[in-house]
Amino acid sequence: QVQFVESGGGLVQPGGSLRLSCTASRIIFSFFPMDWYRQAPGKQRGLVASVNSDGVPTYYADSVKGRFTISRDNAKNTVYLQMNNLKPEDTAVYYCNVQGGSGPWGQGTLVTVSS
């Protein structure tokens, strides 16, 4: 079964940076556009950023434009999310999935932005 394993979350102060990673297994990773999602406490999961199969970003949520960068390494079956200038409202569990979220969900990685 396809599996996504997210990592790289943690506690960071406002203005800080984190780099999230998501490694996929049991999937021809290079074929699939990939998304990053996040779910804040008490809120629905929402799309943060998308990247096509060639590594070109195709979408950023307005709330993260200019601060987050999505990228991928097809040789490592991994998609990344570089997050800069983090804000308290970025606090959430972050997940990756194939475009549209049609794959199985991993455990996510918790990002907490707080002073």
mmCIF file with all atom_site columns, C-alpha atoms in Angstrom:
data_model
loop_
_atom_site.group_PDB
_atom_site.id
_atom_site.type_symbol
_atom_site.label_atom_id
_atom_site.label_alt_id
_atom_site.label_comp_id
_atom_site.label_asym_id
_atom_site.label_entity_id
_atom_site.label_seq_id
_atom_site.pdbx_PDB_ins_code
_atom_site.Cartn_x
_atom_site.Cartn_y
_atom_site.Cartn_z
_atom_site.occupancy
_atom_site.B_iso_or_equiv
_atom_site.pdbx_formal_charge
_atom_site.auth_seq_id
_atom_site.auth_comp_id
_atom_site.auth_asym_id
_atom_site.auth_atom_id
_atom_site.pdbx_PDB_model_num
ATOM 1   C CA . GLN A 1 1   ? 0.000   0.000  0.000   1.00 0.00 ? 1   GLN A CA 1
ATOM 2   C CA . VAL A 1 2   ? 1.139   3.543  -0.719  1.00 0.00 ? 2   VAL A CA 1
ATOM 3   C CA . GLN A 1 3   ? 2.614   5.247  2.321   1.00 0.00 ? 3   GLN A CA 1
ATOM 4   C CA . PHE A 1 4   ? 3.607   8.827  3.101   1.00 0.00 ? 4   PHE A CA 1
ATOM 5   C CA . VAL A 1 5   ? 5.870   9.630  6.053   1.00 0.00 ? 5   VAL A CA 1
ATOM 6   C CA . GLU A 1 6   ? 6.162   13.274 7.068   1.00 0.00 ? 6   GLU A CA 1
ATOM 7   C CA . SER A 1 7   ? 8.947   14.687 9.242   1.00 0.00 ? 7   SER A CA 1
ATOM 8   C CA . GLY A 1 8   ? 10.681  17.902 10.192  1.00 0.00 ? 8   GLY A CA 1
ATOM 9   C CA . GLY A 1 9   ? 8.082   19.562 12.374  1.00 0.00 ? 9   GLY A CA 1
ATOM 10  C CA . GLY A 1 10  ? 8.738   21.059 15.773  1.00 0.00 ? 10  GLY A CA 1
ATOM 11  C CA . LEU A 1 11  ? 8.452   24.103 17.986  1.00 0.00 ? 11  LEU A CA 1
ATOM 12  C CA . VAL A 1 12  ? 9.723   27.331 16.489  1.00 0.00 ? 12  VAL A CA 1
ATOM 13  C CA . GLN A 1 13  ? 9.487   30.983 17.426  1.00 0.00 ? 13  GLN A CA 1
ATOM 14  C CA . PRO A 1 14  ? 7.621   33.457 15.236  1.00 0.00 ? 14  PRO A CA 1
ATOM 15  C CA . GLY A 1 15  ? 9.852   34.511 12.367  1.00 0.00 ? 15  GLY A CA 1
ATOM 16  C CA . GLY A 1 16  ? 11.707  31.218 12.400  1.00 0.00 ? 16  GLY A CA 1
ATOM 17  C CA . SER A 1 17  ? 12.062  28.571 9.707   1.00 0.00 ? 17  SER A CA 1
ATOM 18  C CA . LEU A 1 18  ? 11.464  24.860 9.298   1.00 0.00 ? 18  LEU A CA 1
ATOM 19  C CA . ARG A 1 19  ? 11.891  22.429 6.435   1.00 0.00 ? 19  ARG A CA 1
ATOM 20  C CA . LEU A 1 20  ? 9.373   19.615 6.220   1.00 0.00 ? 20  LEU A CA 1
ATOM 21  C CA . SER A 1 21  ? 10.003  16.401 4.331   1.00 0.00 ? 21  SER A CA 1
ATOM 22  C CA . CYS A 1 22  ? 7.630   13.731 3.107   1.00 0.00 ? 22  CYS A CA 1
ATOM 23  C CA . THR A 1 23  ? 8.908   10.446 1.747   1.00 0.00 ? 23  THR A CA 1
ATOM 24  C CA . ALA A 1 24  ? 6.659   8.206  -0.295  1.00 0.00 ? 24  ALA A CA 1
ATOM 25  C CA . SER A 1 25  ? 6.857   4.469  -0.686  1.00 0.00 ? 25  SER A CA 1
ATOM 26  C CA . ARG A 1 26  ? 5.143   1.875  -2.890  1.00 0.00 ? 26  ARG A CA 1
ATOM 27  C CA . ILE A 1 27  ? 4.358   4.500  -5.525  1.00 0.00 ? 27  ILE A CA 1
ATOM 28  C CA . ILE A 1 28  ? 5.938   5.601  -8.801  1.00 0.00 ? 28  ILE A CA 1
ATOM 29  C CA . PHE A 1 29  ? 6.571   8.945  -7.154  1.00 0.00 ? 29  PHE A CA 1
ATOM 30  C CA . SER A 1 30  ? 7.857   10.765 -10.218 1.00 0.00 ? 30  SER A CA 1
ATOM 31  C CA . PHE A 1 31  ? 4.530   10.300 -12.001 1.00 0.00 ? 31  PHE A CA 1
ATOM 32  C CA . PHE A 1 32  ? 2.470   12.207 -9.459  1.00 0.00 ? 32  PHE A CA 1
ATOM 33  C CA . PRO A 1 33  ? 1.975   15.875 -8.726  1.00 0.00 ? 33  PRO A CA 1
ATOM 34  C CA . MET A 1 34  ? 2.146   16.309 -4.954  1.00 0.00 ? 34  MET A CA 1
ATOM 35  C CA . ASP A 1 35  ? 0.439   18.516 -2.383  1.00 0.00 ? 35  ASP A CA 1
ATOM 36  C CA . TRP A 1 36  ? 1.137   19.716 1.128   1.00 0.00 ? 36  TRP A CA 1
ATOM 37  C CA . TYR A 1 37  ? -1.867  20.167 3.419   1.00 0.00 ? 37  TYR A CA 1
ATOM 38  C CA . ARG A 1 38  ? -2.282  21.352 6.968   1.00 0.00 ? 38  ARG A CA 1
ATOM 39  C CA . GLN A 1 39  ? -4.878  21.003 9.682   1.00 0.00 ? 39  GLN A CA 1
ATOM 40  C CA . ALA A 1 40  ? -4.977  23.457 12.538  1.00 0.00 ? 40  ALA A CA 1
ATOM 41  C CA . PRO A 1 41  ? -6.720  22.591 15.813  1.00 0.00 ? 41  PRO A CA 1
ATOM 42  C CA . GLY A 1 42  ? -10.467 22.708 15.365  1.00 0.00 ? 42  GLY A CA 1
ATOM 43  C CA . LYS A 1 43  ? -10.249 23.369 11.628  1.00 0.00 ? 43  LYS A CA 1
ATOM 44  C CA . GLN A 1 44  ? -10.553 21.333 8.469   1.00 0.00 ? 44  GLN A CA 1
ATOM 45  C CA . ARG A 1 45  ? -7.519  20.188 6.566   1.00 0.00 ? 45  ARG A CA 1
ATOM 46  C CA . GLY A 1 46  ? -6.630  22.589 3.777   1.00 0.00 ? 46  GLY A CA 1
ATOM 47  C CA . LEU A 1 47  ? -4.289  22.751 0.807   1.00 0.00 ? 47  LEU A CA 1
ATOM 48  C CA . VAL A 1 48  ? -1.086  24.702 1.356   1.00 0.00 ? 48  VAL A CA 1
ATOM 49  C CA . ALA A 1 49  ? 1.007   24.126 -1.763  1.00 0.00 ? 49  ALA A CA 1
ATOM 50  C CA . SER A 1 50  ? 1.278   21.945 -4.873  1.00 0.00 ? 50  SER A CA 1
ATOM 51  C CA . VAL A 1 51  ? 4.119   20.883 -7.134  1.00 0.00 ? 51  VAL A CA 1
ATOM 52  C CA . ASN A 1 52  ? 3.909   19.134 -10.497 1.00 0.00 ? 52  ASN A CA 1
ATOM 53  C CA . SER A 1 53  ? 5.779   15.965 -11.360 1.00 0.00 ? 53  SER A CA 1
ATOM 54  C CA . ASP A 1 54  ? 8.685   17.966 -12.812 1.00 0.00 ? 54  ASP A CA 1
ATOM 55  C CA . GLY A 1 55  ? 9.173   19.971 -9.647  1.00 0.00 ? 55  GLY A CA 1
ATOM 56  C CA . VAL A 1 56  ? 7.489   23.193 -10.715 1.00 0.00 ? 56  VAL A CA 1
ATOM 57  C CA . PRO A 1 57  ? 5.299   24.729 -7.990  1.00 0.00 ? 57  PRO A CA 1
ATOM 58  C CA . THR A 1 58  ? 1.734   25.153 -9.242  1.00 0.00 ? 58  THR A CA 1
ATOM 59  C CA . TYR A 1 59  ? -0.125  26.481 -6.203  1.00 0.00 ? 59  TYR A CA 1
ATOM 60  C CA . TYR A 1 60  ? 0.393   28.317 -2.920  1.00 0.00 ? 60  TYR A CA 1
ATOM 61  C CA . ALA A 1 61  ? -2.342  29.310 -0.541  1.00 0.00 ? 61  ALA A CA 1
ATOM 62  C CA . ASP A 1 62  ? -2.548  33.089 -0.218  1.00 0.00 ? 62  ASP A CA 1
ATOM 63  C CA . SER A 1 63  ? -1.635  32.846 3.437   1.00 0.00 ? 63  SER A CA 1
ATOM 64  C CA . VAL A 1 64  ? 1.786   31.301 2.671   1.00 0.00 ? 64  VAL A CA 1
ATOM 65  C CA . LYS A 1 65  ? 2.785   32.999 -0.576  1.00 0.00 ? 65  LYS A CA 1
ATOM 66  C CA . GLY A 1 66  ? 6.236   34.494 -0.367  1.00 0.00 ? 66  GLY A CA 1
ATOM 67  C CA . ARG A 1 67  ? 7.058   32.534 2.792   1.00 0.00 ? 67  ARG A CA 1
ATOM 68  C CA . PHE A 1 68  ? 6.763   28.845 1.866   1.00 0.00 ? 68  PHE A CA 1
ATOM 69  C CA . THR A 1 69  ? 8.467   26.976 -0.974  1.00 0.00 ? 69  THR A CA 1
ATOM 70  C CA . ILE A 1 70  ? 7.504   23.521 -2.183  1.00 0.00 ? 70  ILE A CA 1
ATOM 71  C CA . SER A 1 71  ? 10.031  21.330 -3.971  1.00 0.00 ? 71  SER A CA 1
ATOM 72  C CA . ARG A 1 72  ? 10.713  17.675 -4.667  1.00 0.00 ? 72  ARG A CA 1
ATOM 73  C CA . ASP A 1 73  ? 13.502  15.196 -5.313  1.00 0.00 ? 73  ASP A CA 1
ATOM 74  C CA . ASN A 1 74  ? 12.178  12.376 -7.459  1.00 0.00 ? 74  ASN A CA 1
ATOM 75  C CA . ALA A 1 75  ? 15.348  10.344 -6.943  1.00 0.00 ? 75  ALA A CA 1
ATOM 76  C CA . LYS A 1 76  ? 14.597  10.288 -3.207  1.00 0.00 ? 76  LYS A CA 1
ATOM 77  C CA . ASN A 1 77  ? 10.800  9.941  -3.502  1.00 0.00 ? 77  ASN A CA 1
ATOM 78  C CA . THR A 1 78  ? 10.569  13.029 -1.324  1.00 0.00 ? 78  THR A CA 1
ATOM 79  C CA . VAL A 1 79  ? 8.653   16.291 -1.379  1.00 0.00 ? 79  VAL A CA 1
ATOM 80  C CA . TYR A 1 80  ? 9.729   19.238 0.758   1.00 0.00 ? 80  TYR A CA 1
ATOM 81  C CA . LEU A 1 81  ? 8.137   22.329 2.230   1.00 0.00 ? 81  LEU A CA 1
ATOM 82  C CA . GLN A 1 82  ? 10.515  25.117 3.213   1.00 0.00 ? 82  GLN A CA 1
ATOM 83  C CA . MET A 1 83  ? 8.723   27.417 5.625   1.00 0.00 ? 83  MET A CA 1
ATOM 84  C CA . ASN A 1 84  ? 10.201  30.814 6.429   1.00 0.00 ? 84  ASN A CA 1
ATOM 85  C CA . ASN A 1 85  ? 8.974   33.733 8.524   1.00 0.00 ? 85  ASN A CA 1
ATOM 86  C CA . LEU A 1 86  ? 6.634   31.427 10.389  1.00 0.00 ? 86  LEU A CA 1
ATOM 87  C CA . LYS A 1 87  ? 3.624   32.895 12.163  1.00 0.00 ? 87  LYS A CA 1
ATOM 88  C CA . PRO A 1 88  ? 1.516   31.560 15.035  1.00 0.00 ? 88  PRO A CA 1
ATOM 89  C CA . GLU A 1 89  ? -1.314  30.948 12.571  1.00 0.00 ? 89  GLU A CA 1
ATOM 90  C CA . ASP A 1 90  ? 0.910   28.429 10.754  1.00 0.00 ? 90  ASP A CA 1
ATOM 91  C CA . THR A 1 91  ? 0.572   26.120 13.754  1.00 0.00 ? 91  THR A CA 1
ATOM 92  C CA . ALA A 1 92  ? -0.918  22.875 12.448  1.00 0.00 ? 92  ALA A CA 1
ATOM 93  C CA . VAL A 1 93  ? -0.277  19.266 11.582  1.00 0.00 ? 93  VAL A CA 1
ATOM 94  C CA . TYR A 1 94  ? 1.199   19.136 8.083   1.00 0.00 ? 94  TYR A CA 1
ATOM 95  C CA . TYR A 1 95  ? 0.557   16.296 5.641   1.00 0.00 ? 95  TYR A CA 1
ATOM 96  C CA . CYS A 1 96  ? 1.571   15.437 2.115   1.00 0.00 ? 96  CYS A CA 1
ATOM 97  C CA . ASN A 1 97  ? -0.444  13.537 -0.442  1.00 0.00 ? 97  ASN A CA 1
ATOM 98  C CA . VAL A 1 98  ? -0.799  13.070 -4.160  1.00 0.00 ? 98  VAL A CA 1
ATOM 99  C CA . GLN A 1 99  ? -2.584  15.896 -5.938  1.00 0.00 ? 99  GLN A CA 1
ATOM 100 C CA . GLY A 1 100 ? -6.159  16.164 -4.770  1.00 0.00 ? 100 GLY A CA 1
ATOM 101 C CA . GLY A 1 101 ? -5.534  14.201 -1.603  1.00 0.00 ? 101 GLY A CA 1
ATOM 102 C CA . SER A 1 102 ? -6.705  10.919 -3.032  1.00 0.00 ? 102 SER A CA 1
ATOM 103 C CA . GLY A 1 103 ? -3.979  8.812  -1.442  1.00 0.00 ? 103 GLY A CA 1
ATOM 104 C CA . PRO A 1 104 ? -3.807  7.480  2.115   1.00 0.00 ? 104 PRO A CA 1
ATOM 105 C CA . TRP A 1 105 ? -2.985  10.008 4.821   1.00 0.00 ? 105 TRP A CA 1
ATOM 106 C CA . GLY A 1 106 ? 0.163   9.680  6.884   1.00 0.00 ? 106 GLY A CA 1
ATOM 107 C CA . GLN A 1 107 ? 0.564   10.624 10.518  1.00 0.00 ? 107 GLN A CA 1
ATOM 108 C CA . GLY A 1 108 ? 1.589   14.151 9.653   1.00 0.00 ? 108 GLY A CA 1
ATOM 109 C CA . THR A 1 109 ? 4.180   16.313 11.359  1.00 0.00 ? 109 THR A CA 1
ATOM 110 C CA . LEU A 1 110 ? 3.255   18.907 13.977  1.00 0.00 ? 110 LEU A CA 1
ATOM 111 C CA . VAL A 1 111 ? 4.453   22.465 13.551  1.00 0.00 ? 111 VAL A CA 1
ATOM 112 C CA . THR A 1 112 ? 4.010   24.767 16.519  1.00 0.00 ? 112 THR A CA 1
ATOM 113 C CA . VAL A 1 113 ? 4.860   28.440 16.166  1.00 0.00 ? 113 VAL A CA 1
ATOM 114 C CA . SER A 1 114 ? 4.975   30.118 19.523  1.00 0.00 ? 114 SER A CA 1
ATOM 115 C CA . SER A 1 115 ? 7.142   32.377 21.615  1.00 0.00 ? 115 SER A CA 1
#
